[in-house]
C-alpha positions in Angstrom: 92.7 115.6 -117.3 89.8 118.1 -116.7 90.3 121.3 -115.2 87.9 122.5 -112.4 86.1 125.8 -112.3 88.3 126.9 -109.1 91.3 126.7 -111.7 89.4 128.6 -114.3 87.9 131.4 -112.2 91.0 132.0 -110.2 92.3 134.1 -112.9 89.4 136.6 -111.9 90.8 136.8 -108.4 94.3 138.1 -109.3 93.4 141.5 -110.5 97.3 142.4 -110.8 97.7 139.8 -113.2 99.4 141.2 -116.6 97.7 140.3 -119.8 99.3 140.8 -123.0 96.7 142.7 -125.1 96.8 145.5 -127.9 96.2 148.9 -126.1 92.8 150.2 -126.6 94.1 153.4 -127.8 95.5 151.9 -131.0 92.6 149.8 -131.8 90.5 151.5 -134.6 88.8 148.7 -136.6 85.0 148.3 -136.4 83.3 146.0 -133.9 81.4 144.2 -136.6 84.8 142.7 -137.8 85.3 140.5 -134.7 83.7 137.6 -132.9 81.5 138.6 -130.0 83.5 138.4 -126.7 86.9 139.1 -128.7 87.7 142.1 -126.6 91.5 142.2 -127.3 90.5 141.9 -131.1 93.1 139.2 -131.7 90.8 137.1 -133.8 89.8 134.5 -131.0 87.8 134.3 -128.0 89.7 133.1 -124.9 90.0 133.5 -121.2 92.2 136.6 -121.5 89.0 138.3 -123.1 87.0 137.0 -120.2 89.5 138.4 -117.7 89.6 141.9 -119.4 85.9 142.1 -119.1 86.1 141.0 -115.5 88.7 143.7 -114.9 86.4 146.3 -116.7 83.5 145.4 -114.6 85.5 146.2 -111.4 86.9 149.4 -112.7 90.5 148.1 -113.2 90.6 148.2 -117.1 89.3 150.6 -119.6 87.4 149.4 -122.9 86.7 151.8 -125.9 83.6 152.1 -127.6 84.4 149.2 -130.2 85.6 146.8 -127.3 82.5 147.6 -125.2 80.2 146.5 -128.2 82.2 143.4 -128.5 82.2 142.5 -124.8 78.3 142.9 -124.3 77.8 139.2 -125.3 74.4 139.0 -123.9 73.1 142.2 -125.4 71.7 143.8 -122.3 73.7 147.0 -122.9 75.6 146.5 -119.9 79.1 145.1 -119.6 79.5 142.9 -116.5 80.4 139.8 -115.0 77.6 138.0 -116.8 79.3 138.7 -120.0 82.6 137.5 -118.7 81.0 134.2 -117.6 79.5 133.9 -121.1 82.9 134.5 -123.0 84.5 132.0 -120.6 82.0 129.4 -121.4 82.6 130.1 -125.1 86.4 129.9 -124.7 86.6 126.8 -122.9 83.9 124.9 -124.8 85.6 125.3 -128.3 86.4 122.1 -130.3 90.2 122.5 -129.6 89.9 122.2 -125.8 86.6 120.4 -125.3 87.4 119.1 -121.7 88.2 122.3 -119.8 84.9 122.7 -118.2 83.2 119.7 -116.7 79.5 119.5 -116.5 79.4 120.1 -112.9 81.2 123.5 -113.5 78.7 124.3 -116.3 75.9 123.7 -113.7 77.7 126.0 -111.1 78.2 128.7 -113.8 74.5 128.6 -114.7 73.5 129.0 -111.0 75.6 131.9 -110.7 74.1 133.5 -114.0 70.5 132.8 -112.8 71.2 134.2 -109.3 72.7 137.4 -110.9 69.8 137.8 -113.1 67.5 137.8 -109.8 69.7 140.4 -108.4 69.6 142.5 -111.5 65.7 142.4 -111.4 66.0 143.8 -107.6 68.4 146.5 -108.8 71.5 145.0 -107.2 75.0 144.6 -108.4 76.0 141.0 -109.5 78.0 139.0 -107.3 81.5 137.9 -108.8 82.8 134.2 -108.7 85.4 133.7 -105.9 88.0 130.7 -106.3 88.4 130.4 -102.7 84.5 130.2 -102.1 84.3 127.6 -105.0 86.8 125.3 -103.1 84.9 125.9 -99.8 81.6 124.9 -101.4 83.3 121.8 -102.9 84.3 120.8 -99.6 80.7 121.4 -98.3 79.0 119.3 -101.2 81.1 116.3 -100.2 80.3 116.8 -96.5 76.6 116.8 -97.3 76.1 112.9 -97.6 77.4 112.6 -94.0 74.8 115.0 -92.6 71.3 114.1 -91.6 69.8 117.4 -92.3 71.7 119.9 -94.6 69.2 122.6 -93.9 70.6 123.1 -90.3 74.0 124.2 -92.0 76.3 122.3 -89.8 79.4 120.2 -90.5 79.8 116.3 -89.9 81.6 117.4 -86.6 78.6 119.5 -85.4 80.3 122.7 -86.1 78.8 125.7 -88.0 79.1 125.7 -91.7 81.3 128.9 -91.8 84.2 127.0 -90.0 84.9 126.0 -93.7 85.8 129.6 -94.4 87.7 130.3 -91.0 89.7 127.4 -91.2 90.9 128.6 -94.6 91.8 132.0 -93.3 89.2 133.5 -95.8 88.7 137.3 -94.9 85.1 138.2 -95.1 82.8 140.7 -93.4 79.4 138.7 -93.9 78.7 135.3 -95.2 75.8 133.1 -96.1 75.1 129.5 -97.4 72.5 128.2 -99.8 72.2 124.5 -100.3 69.8 121.9 -102.1 69.8 118.4 -102.7 67.6 116.1 -105.0 67.9 113.1 -107.4 67.6 115.3 -110.4 67.3 119.0 -110.5 68.4 121.7 -112.9 69.9 124.9 -112.0 66.7 126.5 -112.7 65.0 124.3 -110.4 67.7 125.1 -107.7 67.4 128.9 -108.1 63.4 128.7 -108.4 63.7 126.8 -105.1 65.8 129.1 -103.4 63.8 132.2 -104.2 60.7 130.7 -102.9 62.5 130.3 -99.5 62.6 133.6 -97.5 66.0 132.7 -96.0 67.5 131.4 -99.3 66.2 134.4 -101.2 67.5 136.7 -98.4 71.0 135.5 -99.4 70.6 135.8 -103.1 69.3 139.3 -102.8 71.7 140.5 -100.0 73.0 143.9 -101.2 76.1 143.6 -99.3 77.4 140.4 -100.7 79.7 140.8 -103.6 81.4 137.4 -104.2 80.2 133.9 -104.6 81.2 130.5 -104.8 79.1 127.4 -106.2 79.8 123.7 -106.4 77.5 121.0 -107.8 78.3 117.2 -107.6 76.4 114.0 -108.0 77.6 111.5 -105.5 76.5 107.9 -106.3 75.1 105.9 -103.3 74.2 109.0 -101.3 70.7 109.8 -99.7 69.9 112.5 -102.4 72.3 112.0 -105.2 72.8 115.4 -106.4 74.0 118.2 -104.1 74.6 122.0 -104.8 76.1 124.3 -102.4 76.3 128.3 -102.8 78.4 130.4 -100.5 78.0 134.2 -100.4 80.4 136.5 -98.9 81.0 140.4 -98.6 84.8 140.9 -98.7 86.3 144.6 -98.6 87.3 145.9 -102.0 88.6 149.4 -101.3 91.7 148.1 -99.5 95.2 148.4 -101.0 96.8 145.3 -102.3 97.2 143.0 -99.2 100.4 141.2 -100.6 102.1 144.5 -101.4 101.4 145.8 -98.0 102.7 142.6 -96.3 105.9 142.7 -98.4 106.3 146.3 -97.5 105.9 145.6 -93.8 108.5 142.7 -94.1 110.8 145.1 -95.7 110.5 147.5 -92.8 111.2 144.7 -90.3 114.2 143.3 -92.1 115.6 146.9 -92.5 115.6 147.3 -88.8 117.1 143.9 -88.3 119.9 144.7 -90.7 120.9 147.7 -88.8 121.1 145.6 -85.7 123.2 143.1 -87.4 120.5 140.3 -87.6 119.7 138.0 -90.5 116.6 138.8 -92.5 113.3 137.0 -92.0 112.1 134.9 -94.8 108.3 135.0 -95.7 106.9 131.6 -95.5 103.4 130.5 -97.2 102.7 128.1 -94.6 103.0 130.7 -91.7 101.2 133.2 -93.9 98.2 130.8 -93.9 98.6 130.4 -90.2 98.7 134.3 -89.6 95.7 134.6 -92.0 93.7 132.3 -89.8 94.8 134.1 -86.7 94.0 137.5 -88.2 90.5 136.3 -88.8 90.2 134.9 -85.3 91.4 137.9 -83.4 88.3 140.0 -85.1 86.0 138.1 -82.8 88.5 137.5 -79.8 91.5 139.8 -79.6 93.7 137.6 -77.8 97.4 136.8 -78.5 97.4 133.6 -76.4 94.1 131.7 -77.0 91.9 131.1 -80.0 88.1 131.9 -80.0 87.4 128.3 -78.8 89.9 128.9 -75.9 92.7 126.4 -77.2 96.2 127.8 -77.3 97.0 130.1 -80.3 99.8 127.8 -81.5 97.1 125.2 -82.4 96.6 127.1 -85.4 100.2 126.4 -86.5 100.2 122.7 -85.5 97.1 122.3 -87.7 99.3 123.3 -90.7 102.8 121.8 -89.9 104.3 119.3 -87.7 106.6 121.6 -85.8 107.8 121.7 -82.2 110.4 124.5 -82.1 110.2 128.0 -80.8 107.3 130.1 -82.1 105.8 133.4 -81.4 102.5 135.2 -82.4 101.9 139.0 -82.2 98.7 140.9 -83.0 97.6 144.6 -83.4 94.4 146.3 -84.4 93.2 149.9 -85.1 92.0 152.3 -87.9 95.5 153.5 -88.5 97.0 150.2 -89.4 95.3 149.8 -92.8 98.7 150.0 -94.4 102.3 148.6 -93.8 103.2 152.0 -92.2 100.3 151.9 -89.6 101.0 148.3 -88.9 104.7 148.9 -88.6 104.0 151.7 -86.1 101.6 149.6 -84.0 103.8 146.5 -83.9 107.0 148.3 -83.2 105.5 150.1 -80.2 105.0 146.6 -78.6 107.9 145.8 -76.5 107.6 142.1 -76.6 107.4 142.3 -80.5 110.5 144.5 -80.4 112.6 142.0 -78.3 111.6 139.0 -80.6 111.9 140.7 -83.9 114.8 143.0 -83.4 116.8 141.3 -80.9 116.5 137.6 -81.6 118.6 135.9 -84.5 117.1 132.5 -83.7 113.8 133.5 -85.6 114.1 132.9 -89.4 110.8 132.6 -90.7 107.7 135.0 -90.6 104.1 134.9 -91.6 101.9 138.0 -91.8 98.1 138.1 -91.6 95.5 140.8 -92.1 91.8 141.1 -91.6 89.4 143.9 -92.4 86.0 144.3 -90.7 83.8 147.0 -92.2 82.2 149.0 -89.7 84.4 147.9 -86.9 85.9 151.0 -84.9 89.3 149.1 -85.1 88.7 148.0 -88.8 92.1 146.4 -89.4 93.6 143.3 -87.5 97.0 142.2 -88.2 98.9 139.1 -86.9 102.8 138.1 -87.0 103.8 134.7 -86.5 107.5 133.9 -86.0 109.4 130.5 -85.9 112.6 128.9 -86.4 113.4 126.8 -89.3 111.1 123.6 -89.7 
C-alpha cells in the first residue's frame, strides 16, 4: 500500500519527536566519507536525516560543521527545508522502498520546492510543509470537479474555501489558497502560471506565511482532469508546546477536583477536536452560547459525535492566558465553570482548545468542553 505525503510529512510537524542519533559532539569523521544527506552519519539516507535537517532549519537541533556540509544537499550554501525535501525524496525513492512516494506526492513536493525558490529570490524565508494543510488541500482537489468555477474559491455547498480549515480546528493567523486545473500541466507550468497572476503571486510571496500544504490529483471524467491545490497559512511559532500546556491545565483542574473529593476528568480526543474548533470560532465571535453562524455552540459537538447527554462549554481570552497558569486563573474566576468543574461529579470527560491570534489585543483564546460519558 502506498503511503501518502501527509503521512511522510507529519514527522516534520511533531518537533518534540525523539530520534535516535549519534550526538554531534562525538562525530569526528570527514564529511567526504558520507553520502549527501546522511546527517546522522549512520551509513544510509533516510527519513530521520530529513527530520534532523528540518529540526535544524527551525532552530530545534544543532549540526556540527561536518553535518552541515552533508546536509546541504542542493549545494546552495544554506541548510533549510529545501534540503530536507531532497533528502526525503532520496530516502523514499530507494529501491528497497520504491512505493513510499506516489507520483502525486512527487508533484506536490516539486510545487513546494519551486515556490520556495521564488520566495528565496524575493529574499523571503521558505514555507514548510504542514501535514494538516496537505490533508485540507486533498479535500479541496476532490471538491473541484463539483465546482463550476474554482477561481471563486468556494466549496460545493457555496461556503468559503477556508471553512475546510475552520472545520478541522486548524489554528492560523492568515491563510490563502492557490488552485489550478488543466488536462496536462507540470509543476513548472503551475508555478509559472501562479507567478503570472497577481493574486496567486501575492500568496506565494506573502512574507507572513510560514507553512504550506499542496495536493495534486488527476480525476478521470472530470471537466479538467488534473487539479492542484495549494494552501498557505501563517501559524504562531513562538508559543509553548500547546499539548503540554493543555495537560498542565488539566492537571491543575484535576488537583482541585481531588481536594473536593471528585473523580478526575479524562482528556478525550473527540472533545479536544471540538474544543479546537470552538477556540478558533471564538476568535471571531467571543460567545459561549452560539457559533459565528448563529447556531448553538453544541452543534460543534454533534458534528463530531452522536451524543445527547449533559455538556458544557466555557471560554476565556486575554494576553495573560498564553500558559496553563494564565488559563487556569482566568477559568477559575468564572463562577459557572467553578460550579461545573469543581462541584459536579457527573462530568467525566474534558476537551481543551487553544487559539492564538498575532496582533490581537487578547491574543490567546481557550475553550473547555465537558460531557458525561458517551
